Short mmCIF file of C-alpha atoms and ligand atoms in Angstrom, two decimals:
data_model
loop_
_atom_site.label_atom_id
_atom_site.label_comp_id
_atom_site.label_asym_id
_atom_site.label_seq_id
_atom_site.Cartn_x
_atom_site.Cartn_y
_atom_site.Cartn_z
CA UNK A 1 181.97 -5.60 279.75
CA UNK A 2 178.42 -4.67 280.55
CA UNK A 3 177.52 -0.99 280.52
CA UNK A 4 174.29 0.30 282.03
CA UNK A 5 172.64 3.60 282.85
CA UNK A 6 171.43 4.57 286.31
CA UNK A 7 170.15 7.73 287.90
CA UNK A 8 172.29 9.01 290.72
CA UNK A 9 174.83 11.52 292.02
CA UNK A 10 178.52 10.67 291.78
CA UNK A 11 179.30 12.08 295.23
CA UNK A 12 176.66 9.82 296.80
CA UNK A 13 177.10 6.60 294.81
CA UNK A 14 178.96 3.65 296.42
CA UNK A 15 181.31 1.95 293.93
CA UNK A 16 184.81 0.53 293.38
CA UNK A 17 185.90 3.44 291.25
CA UNK A 18 184.55 6.81 290.17
CA UNK A 19 185.80 8.13 286.87
CA UNK A 20 186.25 11.90 286.45
CA UNK A 21 187.81 14.06 283.74
CA UNK A 22 189.36 17.50 283.90
CA UNK A 23 190.72 20.04 281.44
CA UNK A 24 194.26 21.31 281.91
CA UNK A 25 194.56 23.93 284.71
CA UNK A 26 190.84 24.72 284.81
CA UNK A 27 189.90 28.14 286.21
CA UNK A 28 187.08 26.49 288.08
CA UNK A 29 185.59 23.03 288.26
CA UNK A 30 182.19 22.51 286.69
CA UNK A 31 179.55 19.79 286.64
CA UNK A 32 180.05 16.39 288.31
CA UNK A 33 183.72 16.94 289.18
CA UNK A 34 182.70 20.09 291.08
CA UNK A 35 179.97 18.25 292.99
CA UNK A 36 182.47 15.56 293.98
CA UNK A 37 185.08 18.16 294.95
CA UNK A 38 182.64 19.92 297.28
CA UNK A 39 181.69 16.66 298.98
CA UNK A 40 185.41 15.75 299.23
CA UNK A 41 186.19 19.02 301.02
CA UNK A 42 188.10 20.51 298.08
CA UNK A 43 190.48 17.57 297.60
CA UNK A 44 190.48 17.80 293.79
CA UNK A 45 190.83 21.59 293.61
CA UNK A 46 193.75 21.34 296.05
CA UNK A 47 195.45 18.70 293.88
CA UNK A 48 195.08 20.95 290.87
CA UNK A 49 196.21 24.09 292.73
CA UNK A 50 199.33 22.32 294.02
CA UNK A 51 200.15 20.97 290.56
CA UNK A 52 199.74 17.33 291.64
CA UNK A 53 197.21 16.76 288.88
CA UNK A 54 197.65 18.97 285.84
CA UNK A 55 194.92 17.68 283.55
CA UNK A 56 197.35 17.18 280.67
CA UNK A 57 195.94 15.17 277.79
CA UNK A 58 195.53 11.49 278.81
CA UNK A 59 197.22 12.00 282.21
CA UNK A 60 195.74 9.39 284.60
CA UNK A 61 195.98 9.51 288.43
CA UNK A 62 194.29 7.14 290.84
CA UNK A 63 193.31 8.25 294.37
CA UNK A 64 191.89 6.44 297.40
CA UNK A 65 189.08 8.34 299.04
CA UNK A 66 189.62 6.88 302.53
CA UNK A 67 185.87 6.90 303.07
CA UNK A 68 185.55 10.61 302.42
CA UNK A 69 183.23 9.55 299.57
CA UNK A 70 181.05 6.48 299.01
CA UNK A 71 183.34 5.68 296.02
CA UNK A 72 186.43 3.74 297.15
CA UNK A 73 188.68 5.22 294.49
CA UNK A 74 188.70 8.12 292.05
CA UNK A 75 190.48 8.02 288.72
CA UNK A 76 191.22 11.48 287.33
CA UNK A 77 191.97 11.69 283.63
CA UNK A 78 193.24 14.80 281.83
CA UNK A 79 191.53 16.22 278.76
CA UNK A 80 194.30 18.70 277.81
CA UNK A 81 193.68 22.34 276.94
CA UNK A 82 190.02 23.31 276.85
CA UNK A 83 190.38 25.18 273.55
CA UNK A 84 191.71 22.06 271.83
CA UNK A 85 188.98 19.71 273.01
CA UNK A 86 186.89 17.74 270.54
CA UNK A 87 185.18 14.35 270.42
CA UNK A 88 188.28 12.69 268.96
CA UNK A 89 190.25 13.69 272.08
CA UNK A 90 187.31 12.63 274.18
CA UNK A 91 187.34 9.13 272.64
CA UNK A 92 191.09 9.00 273.33
CA UNK A 93 190.61 10.08 276.96
CA UNK A 94 187.83 7.52 277.52
CA UNK A 95 190.13 4.85 276.12
CA UNK A 96 193.11 5.88 278.26
CA UNK A 97 190.96 5.88 281.40
CA UNK A 98 189.56 2.46 280.44
CA UNK A 99 193.00 1.00 279.75
CA UNK A 100 194.31 2.41 283.04
CA UNK A 101 191.54 0.95 285.12
CA UNK A 102 191.58 -2.38 283.32
CA UNK A 103 195.37 -2.68 283.70
CA UNK A 104 195.14 -1.88 287.41
CA UNK A 105 192.71 -4.77 287.81
CA UNK A 106 189.54 -2.76 288.48
CA UNK A 107 186.34 -4.63 287.76
CA UNK A 108 183.77 -1.88 288.05
CA UNK A 109 183.46 1.86 287.53
CA UNK A 110 180.87 4.59 287.50
CA UNK A 111 181.00 7.64 285.31
CA UNK A 112 178.67 10.65 285.67
CA UNK A 113 177.76 12.09 282.27
CA UNK A 114 176.89 15.75 281.92
CA UNK A 115 177.19 18.19 279.00
CA UNK A 116 180.82 19.17 278.43
CA UNK A 117 182.23 22.06 276.42
CA UNK A 118 178.94 22.41 274.54
CA UNK A 119 178.65 18.72 273.60
CA UNK A 120 175.25 17.29 274.60
CA UNK A 121 174.94 14.16 276.76
CA UNK A 122 173.97 11.84 273.91
CA UNK A 123 177.01 12.66 271.74
CA UNK A 124 179.32 12.56 274.75
CA UNK A 125 177.99 9.15 275.75
CA UNK A 126 178.30 7.70 272.25
CA UNK A 127 181.90 8.88 271.93
CA UNK A 128 182.78 7.86 275.49
CA UNK A 129 181.46 4.34 274.96
CA UNK A 130 183.11 4.07 271.53
CA UNK A 131 186.49 5.33 272.75
CA UNK A 132 186.41 3.16 275.87
CA UNK A 133 185.35 -0.07 274.17
CA UNK A 134 187.68 0.36 271.19
CA UNK A 135 190.57 1.21 273.50
CA UNK A 136 190.22 -1.88 275.70
CA UNK A 137 189.82 -4.27 272.75
CA UNK A 138 192.08 -7.34 273.05
CA UNK A 139 192.46 -10.29 270.71
CA UNK A 140 193.08 -13.27 273.00
CA UNK A 141 191.22 -16.01 271.19
CA UNK A 142 194.30 -18.12 270.53
CA UNK A 143 196.19 -17.55 273.80
CA UNK A 144 195.97 -20.66 275.94
CA UNK A 145 198.65 -19.98 278.58
CA UNK A 146 198.03 -17.92 281.71
CA UNK A 147 194.51 -17.03 280.70
CA UNK A 148 193.83 -16.04 284.30
CA UNK A 149 196.19 -13.08 283.79
CA UNK A 150 193.91 -11.58 281.14
CA UNK A 151 192.30 -8.51 282.70
CA UNK A 152 188.81 -7.36 281.86
CA UNK A 153 186.49 -4.72 283.26
CA UNK A 154 183.26 -6.35 284.41
CA UNK A 155 180.81 -3.48 284.58
CA UNK A 156 180.48 0.21 283.88
CA UNK A 157 177.62 2.37 285.13
CA UNK A 158 176.82 5.63 283.38
CA UNK A 159 175.26 7.98 285.90
CA UNK A 160 172.50 10.29 284.76
CA UNK A 161 171.46 13.32 286.77
CA UNK A 162 167.77 13.25 285.84
CA UNK A 163 165.16 11.36 283.77
CA UNK A 164 165.75 13.45 280.66
CA UNK A 165 169.48 12.60 280.79
CA UNK A 166 168.66 8.90 281.24
CA UNK A 167 166.96 9.02 277.84
CA UNK A 168 169.77 10.68 275.93
CA UNK A 169 172.50 8.68 277.69
CA UNK A 170 170.67 5.41 276.96
CA UNK A 171 170.42 6.37 273.29
CA UNK A 172 174.11 7.36 273.10
CA UNK A 173 175.08 4.11 274.83
CA UNK A 174 173.12 2.06 272.33
CA UNK A 175 174.67 3.74 269.30
CA UNK A 176 178.17 3.61 270.78
CA UNK A 177 177.78 -0.10 271.52
CA UNK A 178 176.50 -0.99 268.07
CA UNK A 179 179.36 0.92 266.43
CA UNK A 180 182.00 -0.59 268.74
CA UNK A 181 180.67 -4.11 268.30
CA UNK A 182 180.84 -3.66 264.53
CA UNK A 183 184.46 -2.51 264.80
CA UNK A 184 185.20 -5.45 267.15
CA UNK A 185 183.82 -7.84 264.57
CA UNK A 186 185.99 -6.34 261.82
CA UNK A 187 189.08 -6.38 264.07
CA UNK A 188 188.50 -10.01 265.05
CA UNK A 189 188.23 -11.01 261.39
CA UNK A 190 191.38 -9.07 260.47
CA UNK A 191 193.39 -10.36 263.44
CA UNK A 192 192.21 -13.90 262.82
CA UNK A 193 194.85 -15.80 260.83
CA UNK A 194 194.19 -16.97 257.29
CA UNK A 195 193.96 -20.63 258.35
CA UNK A 196 190.96 -19.65 260.49
CA UNK A 197 189.42 -16.78 258.55
CA UNK A 198 189.01 -18.43 255.17
CA UNK A 199 186.66 -17.28 252.39
CA UNK A 200 184.26 -19.99 253.64
CA UNK A 201 184.31 -18.47 257.12
CA UNK A 202 183.66 -14.98 255.72
CA UNK A 203 180.68 -16.43 253.83
CA UNK A 204 179.42 -18.13 257.02
CA UNK A 205 179.76 -14.84 258.90
CA UNK A 206 177.77 -13.10 256.17
CA UNK A 207 175.10 -15.83 256.42
CA UNK A 208 174.90 -15.36 260.17
CA UNK A 209 174.41 -11.61 259.76
CA UNK A 210 171.77 -12.24 257.11
CA UNK A 211 169.87 -14.64 259.36
CA UNK A 212 170.08 -12.42 262.42
CA UNK A 213 168.87 -9.32 260.62
CA UNK A 214 166.58 -10.60 257.89
CA UNK A 215 168.88 -9.82 254.98
CA UNK A 216 169.19 -11.52 251.61
CA UNK A 217 172.36 -13.47 251.01
CA UNK A 218 173.90 -15.12 247.97
CA UNK A 219 177.22 -16.93 247.98
CA UNK A 220 178.59 -17.90 244.58
CA UNK A 221 181.11 -20.73 244.32
CA UNK A 222 184.07 -20.26 241.99
CA UNK A 223 182.45 -22.52 239.39
CA UNK A 224 179.31 -20.36 239.44
CA UNK A 225 181.35 -17.17 239.23
CA UNK A 226 183.13 -18.67 236.24
CA UNK A 227 179.85 -19.49 234.53
CA UNK A 228 178.72 -15.91 235.15
CA UNK A 229 181.81 -14.62 233.37
CA UNK A 230 183.92 -13.41 236.29
CA UNK A 231 187.23 -14.25 234.63
CA UNK A 232 189.27 -12.00 236.91
CA UNK A 233 187.92 -13.18 240.27
CA UNK A 234 188.12 -16.84 239.25
CA UNK A 235 191.68 -16.51 237.90
CA UNK A 236 192.85 -15.40 241.35
CA UNK A 237 190.74 -17.97 243.21
CA UNK A 238 191.98 -20.92 241.17
CA UNK A 239 195.51 -20.75 242.59
CA UNK A 240 194.33 -21.92 246.01
CA UNK A 241 192.93 -25.18 247.38
CA UNK A 242 190.83 -23.12 249.76
CA UNK A 243 187.53 -22.51 247.93
CA UNK A 244 186.88 -18.88 246.98
CA UNK A 245 183.46 -17.34 247.63
CA UNK A 246 181.78 -14.40 245.96
CA UNK A 247 179.53 -13.02 248.69
CA UNK A 248 176.55 -10.73 248.15
CA UNK A 249 174.67 -9.51 251.21
CA UNK A 250 171.64 -7.30 250.78
CA UNK A 251 169.91 -5.13 253.37
CA UNK A 252 166.74 -3.59 252.06
CA UNK A 253 164.66 -1.27 254.15
CA UNK A 254 162.14 -0.90 251.34
CA UNK A 255 161.17 2.71 250.97
CA UNK A 256 164.68 3.83 251.75
CA UNK A 257 167.18 5.56 249.52
CA UNK A 258 169.60 3.65 247.39
CA UNK A 259 170.80 1.17 246.69
CA UNK A 260 174.29 1.96 247.85
CA UNK A 261 176.84 -0.69 246.94
CA UNK A 262 179.62 -1.40 249.42
CA UNK A 263 182.37 -3.45 247.82
CA UNK A 264 185.15 -4.93 249.97
CA UNK A 265 188.36 -6.67 248.97
CA UNK A 266 188.37 -10.09 250.64
CA UNK A 267 191.80 -11.60 250.03
CA UNK A 268 192.14 -13.76 253.14
CA UNK A 269 195.85 -14.19 252.44
CA UNK A 270 197.95 -12.44 249.82
CA UNK A 271 201.21 -14.24 249.12
CA UNK A 272 201.51 -12.36 245.84
CA UNK A 273 200.84 -15.58 243.89
CA UNK A 274 203.42 -16.49 241.20
CA UNK A 275 204.76 -12.90 241.54
CA UNK A 276 205.48 -13.94 245.10
CA UNK A 277 206.11 -11.38 247.84
CA UNK A 278 209.30 -11.26 249.95
CA UNK A 279 208.79 -13.40 253.06
CA UNK A 280 209.64 -10.57 255.45
CA UNK A 281 206.37 -9.25 256.94
CA UNK A 282 204.33 -11.56 254.72
CA UNK A 283 202.33 -12.59 257.79
CA UNK A 284 200.73 -9.16 257.67
CA UNK A 285 198.97 -10.17 254.48
CA UNK A 286 196.28 -11.92 256.52
CA UNK A 287 194.82 -8.40 256.77
CA UNK A 288 194.15 -8.25 253.04
CA UNK A 289 190.46 -8.92 253.67
CA UNK A 290 190.02 -5.76 255.75
CA UNK A 291 187.79 -4.23 253.09
CA UNK A 292 185.39 -7.18 253.20
CA UNK A 293 185.48 -7.13 257.02
CA UNK A 294 184.53 -3.44 257.00
CA UNK A 295 181.63 -4.11 254.65
CA UNK A 296 180.29 -6.98 256.80
CA UNK A 297 180.61 -4.90 259.96
CA UNK A 298 178.90 -1.90 258.40
CA UNK A 299 176.01 -4.02 257.14
CA UNK A 300 175.50 -5.44 260.63
CA UNK A 301 175.54 -1.97 262.20
CA UNK A 302 173.20 -0.60 259.52
CA UNK A 303 170.63 -3.25 260.43
CA UNK A 304 171.05 -2.79 264.18
CA UNK A 305 170.69 0.98 263.87
CA UNK A 306 167.69 0.54 261.56
CA UNK A 307 168.99 2.66 258.67
CA UNK A 308 166.30 3.42 256.07
CA UNK A 309 168.48 2.29 253.18
CA UNK A 310 168.91 -0.30 250.54
CA UNK A 311 172.50 -1.51 250.88
CA UNK A 312 174.27 -4.16 248.87
CA UNK A 313 177.51 -5.55 250.30
CA UNK A 314 179.68 -7.31 247.74
CA UNK A 315 182.72 -9.23 248.95
CA UNK A 316 184.82 -11.28 246.57
CA UNK A 317 186.78 -13.57 248.90
CA UNK A 318 189.74 -15.78 248.04
CA UNK A 319 193.36 -16.50 248.83
CA UNK A 320 196.08 -15.40 246.43
CA UNK A 321 198.58 -18.28 246.25
CA UNK A 322 201.09 -19.72 243.81
CA UNK A 323 200.37 -23.26 242.61
CA UNK A 324 200.17 -25.38 239.49
CA UNK A 325 196.72 -23.95 238.93
CA UNK A 326 197.60 -20.36 239.69
CA UNK A 327 197.23 -17.60 237.10
CA UNK A 328 200.48 -16.29 235.70
CA UNK A 329 202.09 -13.06 234.51
CA UNK A 330 201.24 -12.64 230.84
CA UNK A 331 197.82 -14.32 231.19
CA UNK A 332 194.97 -12.41 229.62
CA UNK A 333 191.73 -12.43 231.61
CA UNK A 334 188.24 -11.62 230.46
CA UNK A 335 186.46 -9.69 233.19
CA UNK A 336 182.72 -9.73 233.87
CA UNK A 337 182.53 -6.33 232.15
CA UNK A 338 183.80 -7.92 228.94
CA UNK A 339 187.01 -5.88 229.08
CA UNK A 340 190.27 -7.85 228.96
CA UNK A 341 193.25 -7.47 231.26
CA UNK A 342 196.86 -8.50 230.72
CA UNK A 343 198.31 -9.75 233.99
CA UNK A 344 201.70 -8.15 234.63
CA UNK A 345 201.86 -9.04 238.31
CA UNK A 346 199.76 -11.66 240.07
CA UNK A 347 200.34 -9.56 243.19
CA UNK A 348 198.01 -6.87 241.82
CA UNK A 349 195.14 -9.29 242.52
CA UNK A 350 192.95 -6.93 244.54
CA UNK A 351 192.00 -4.79 241.55
CA UNK A 352 191.21 -7.96 239.59
CA UNK A 353 188.72 -9.42 242.05
CA UNK A 354 187.30 -5.93 242.63
CA UNK A 355 186.83 -5.33 238.90
CA UNK A 356 184.35 -8.21 238.74
CA UNK A 357 182.72 -7.14 242.00
CA UNK A 358 182.30 -3.54 240.79
CA UNK A 359 180.78 -4.75 237.51
CA UNK A 360 178.48 -7.08 239.45
CA UNK A 361 177.33 -4.16 241.61
CA UNK A 362 176.04 -2.35 238.50
CA UNK A 363 173.17 -4.88 238.31
CA UNK A 364 171.60 -3.13 241.25
CA UNK A 365 171.77 0.25 239.50
CA UNK A 366 173.36 1.73 242.61
CA UNK A 367 173.09 5.44 243.38
CA UNK A 368 176.63 5.21 244.72
CA UNK A 369 179.42 2.65 244.91
CA UNK A 370 181.99 2.68 247.69
CA UNK A 371 184.84 0.21 247.59
CA UNK A 372 187.25 -0.49 250.42
CA UNK A 373 190.51 -2.28 249.82
CA UNK A 374 194.01 -2.81 251.13
CA UNK A 375 195.01 -2.19 247.54
CA UNK A 376 198.53 -0.81 247.28
CA UNK A 377 201.78 -0.61 249.20
CA UNK A 378 202.22 2.67 247.30
CA UNK A 379 199.36 4.18 249.31
CA UNK A 380 201.23 3.33 252.52
CA UNK A 381 204.34 5.01 251.11
CA UNK A 382 202.31 8.09 250.15
CA UNK A 383 200.11 8.51 253.22
CA UNK A 384 201.45 6.31 256.02
CA UNK A 385 199.38 4.13 258.27
CA UNK A 386 196.90 6.56 259.71
CA UNK A 387 195.36 7.92 256.53
CA UNK A 388 193.03 6.21 254.06
CA UNK A 389 193.63 7.13 250.41
CA UNK A 390 190.45 8.60 248.90
CA UNK A 391 189.83 8.55 245.16
CA UNK A 392 186.62 8.93 243.22
CA UNK A 393 184.69 10.33 240.30
CA UNK A 394 182.00 12.32 242.10
CA UNK A 395 182.64 15.51 244.03
CA UNK A 396 179.57 15.33 246.25
CA UNK A 397 180.27 11.72 247.27
CA UNK A 398 183.91 12.62 247.98
CA UNK A 399 182.71 15.50 250.16
CA UNK A 400 180.34 13.21 252.06
CA UNK A 401 183.23 10.88 252.85
CA UNK A 402 185.37 13.81 253.99
CA UNK A 403 182.56 15.07 256.23
CA UNK A 404 182.15 11.63 257.82
CA UNK A 405 185.92 11.40 258.23
CA UNK A 406 186.16 14.66 260.14
CA UNK A 407 183.50 13.41 262.58
CA UNK A 408 184.98 9.96 263.22
CA UNK A 409 188.66 10.88 263.19
CA UNK A 410 189.34 8.22 260.55
CA UNK A 411 191.53 10.38 258.36
CA UNK A 412 191.20 10.35 254.58
CA UNK A 413 193.21 12.21 251.97
CA UNK A 414 192.42 12.71 248.31
CA UNK A 415 194.53 11.48 245.42
CA UNK A 416 193.72 12.51 241.83
CA UNK A 417 192.29 10.33 239.07
CA UNK A 418 193.41 12.36 236.06
CA UNK A 419 193.14 10.74 232.62
CA UNK A 420 196.87 11.04 232.01
CA UNK A 421 197.50 8.26 234.52
CA UNK A 422 195.58 5.81 232.35
CA UNK A 423 198.50 5.82 229.86
CA UNK A 424 200.43 3.70 232.34
CA UNK A 425 197.87 0.91 232.02
CA UNK A 426 197.90 0.59 228.23
CA UNK A 427 198.60 -2.93 227.00
CA UNK A 428 199.83 -4.20 223.62
CA UNK A 429 197.75 -7.34 223.78
CA UNK A 430 194.65 -6.61 225.91
CA UNK A 431 192.41 -3.66 226.84
CA UNK A 432 194.72 -2.84 229.72
CA UNK A 433 197.36 -4.24 232.08
CA UNK A 434 196.83 -4.81 235.78
CA UNK A 435 199.98 -2.88 236.76
CA UNK A 436 201.41 0.47 235.69
CA UNK A 437 204.56 1.99 237.13
CA UNK A 438 205.79 1.88 240.70
CA UNK A 439 205.42 5.66 240.69
CA UNK A 440 201.88 6.83 241.50
CA UNK A 441 200.95 3.25 242.36
CA UNK A 442 197.93 4.09 244.50
CA UNK A 443 196.50 6.37 241.82
CA UNK A 444 197.02 3.80 239.08
CA UNK A 445 195.22 1.22 241.22
CA UNK A 446 192.30 3.66 241.45
CA UNK A 447 192.40 4.37 237.71
CA UNK A 448 192.17 0.64 237.03
CA UNK A 449 189.06 0.32 239.22
CA UNK A 450 187.48 3.39 237.63
CA UNK A 451 187.19 1.42 234.36
CA UNK A 452 184.56 -0.82 235.96
CA UNK A 453 182.08 1.64 237.47
CA UNK A 454 180.80 3.26 234.28
CA UNK A 455 179.28 6.65 235.19
CA UNK A 456 177.99 5.74 238.64
CA UNK A 457 179.16 8.00 241.51
CA UNK A 458 181.97 5.98 243.08
CA UNK A 459 184.72 6.30 245.63
CA UNK A 460 187.63 4.01 246.30
CA UNK A 461 189.16 3.87 249.78
CA UNK A 462 192.69 2.46 249.79
CA UNK A 463 193.23 1.38 253.37
CA UNK A 464 196.45 -0.59 252.93
CA UNK A 465 198.06 1.61 255.61
CA UNK A 466 195.42 1.90 258.34
CA UNK A 467 193.99 -1.66 258.12
CA UNK A 468 196.44 -2.87 260.73
CA UNK A 469 199.03 -0.92 262.66
CA UNK A 470 202.31 -1.56 264.49
CA UNK A 471 202.13 1.32 266.93
CA UNK A 472 199.00 1.78 269.00
CA UNK A 473 196.98 4.98 268.90
CA UNK A 474 194.84 6.44 271.70
CA UNK A 475 191.86 4.14 271.12
CA UNK A 476 193.27 1.75 268.54
CA UNK A 477 195.49 -1.04 269.89
CA UNK A 478 198.15 -2.70 267.72
CA UNK A 479 196.97 -5.09 265.00
CA UNK A 480 193.74 -5.02 263.02
CA UNK A 481 192.03 -1.67 263.42
CA UNK A 482 188.58 -2.09 261.88
CA UNK A 483 189.44 0.83 259.57
CA UNK A 484 186.58 2.09 257.45
CA UNK A 485 183.79 0.78 259.68
CA UNK A 486 183.11 3.94 261.65
CA UNK A 487 183.65 6.02 258.52
CA UNK A 488 181.00 4.10 256.55
CA UNK A 489 178.52 4.05 259.41
CA UNK A 490 178.86 7.81 259.85
CA UNK A 491 178.50 8.36 256.10
CA UNK A 492 175.23 6.43 256.10
CA UNK A 493 173.93 8.06 259.28
CA UNK A 494 174.40 11.51 257.77
CA UNK A 495 173.21 10.65 254.26
CA UNK A 496 169.73 12.13 254.60
CA UNK A 497 170.57 15.05 256.83
N1 BES B 1 197.63 -6.46 249.38
C1 BES B 1 198.61 -5.76 248.64
C2 BES B 1 198.76 -4.30 249.07
C3 BES B 1 199.33 -4.05 250.42
C4 BES B 1 200.68 -3.84 250.57
C5 BES B 1 198.53 -3.96 251.53
C6 BES B 1 201.21 -3.57 251.81
C7 BES B 1 199.04 -3.69 252.77
C8 BES B 1 200.39 -3.48 252.91
C9 BES B 1 198.25 -5.75 247.15
O1 BES B 1 197.58 -6.85 246.69
C10 BES B 1 199.54 -5.69 246.41
O2 BES B 1 200.33 -6.57 246.56
N2 BES B 1 199.73 -4.63 245.64
C11 BES B 1 200.91 -4.47 244.87
C12 BES B 1 200.50 -3.82 243.58
C13 BES B 1 201.62 -3.73 242.57
C14 BES B 1 202.04 -5.11 242.12
C15 BES B 1 201.12 -2.89 241.42
C16 BES B 1 201.86 -3.57 245.65
O3 BES B 1 201.39 -2.64 246.32
O4 BES B 1 203.04 -3.80 245.62
ZN1 ZN B 2 198.88 -8.47 246.14
ZN1 ZN B 3 196.38 -7.84 248.10
#
């Protein structure tokens, strides 16, 4: 869909469909909806008075104007109670309106943007565009039948009242688009099956981003990683015929702050390896590279938004498969840090590849390390599928993540990293084991990672739950969600404020 900004008045603008929003049982109409109501001889206020449109959250009603307005149709969408309004609801409402008009086959809409409930035009536009685009996302790449039945909106026009509004709406549109396109990219990679989205493809994607945005890129083959001493990453990679790649993407805006290391788990398929997983739901394990997808997407957005930062994206990418060459329970691995790990389960592979990636990140002397990983089923048990587990060793970095989370609506919840939990990882034969108990599994995963970040401020985001979802949410369809992308972008946007 193309979205553009034009100056004009909604009650005078000819179009297929005019989009309007209303709070629940408003005392009086304000802004664009009021202007349209006046021109329409009180049609909307009558609807509301008679209870035909209540304005309940996400309620959608379509009306034909019968030439009473230049717009052929009006779609009214409810925003719920005024006191409960925030930008998260706004993104949801934009999405619901977008889904409604797409599903009814509309190709074009206009939407007048004016300050709402104290939110300025730029913020409203950014959240509107983000909610709308994320809500109408569809993954149709591999559908070949009845492609003509796929519905898409062709064009949206954001109407500005005056020149000043044109400026702020244009800015909000740009930011919203960059963010949504980053999330789209992450979702496409997560939804893409493991026979398409291989480590090689992730590396190619990283190369593309590097070329498009003037970034540095290094892709290490498994043999090179082995020579460098990455005994944990290479142990996992060797079980598969599909070549593993250790990807390092660097965005350096010179004078900027940093570097900040973003480390993403890139297991393109997790069968569990020799400690093989039950086959039920195993297909979901194509999403085990969601961390790497989020890092790639964030790097792209950082460049497009021109962040004044030095960012290093590190993505160890491989399959985790059983084979004659696969690593085995009982194996002892020497990690890049020099520390040794006794493998208890080959299914706890994420922490292994991440251990080498975290150690590698230390070469850049990062001011902060953030890792994203679909690390543990235990985190899903603890927090469900709409909350990211948040663990870390630095209070101010944890607080930054929480602040970004409250703005983007990507929920995070803290889990502790107390020393006592390390007892579970003690090994008789190596420095530690890769698995503790089933109990406190998400925390133990975090404790394991903490052994590879030395004293650098670090947070670990366990997104095993939110990476892909079964039940849609207001602006997140089923499947790969792009979890972590908006959170990281917001974190970086606010870093210097
Ligand atoms: N990729 C999985 C974690 C996962 C599970 C993600 C469910 C999404 C949904 C990870 O590699 C894994 O298998 N973890 C094990 C760790 C255990 C062996 C300590 C797990 O959670 O069972
Ligand atoms: Zn696993
Ligand atoms: Zn995994």
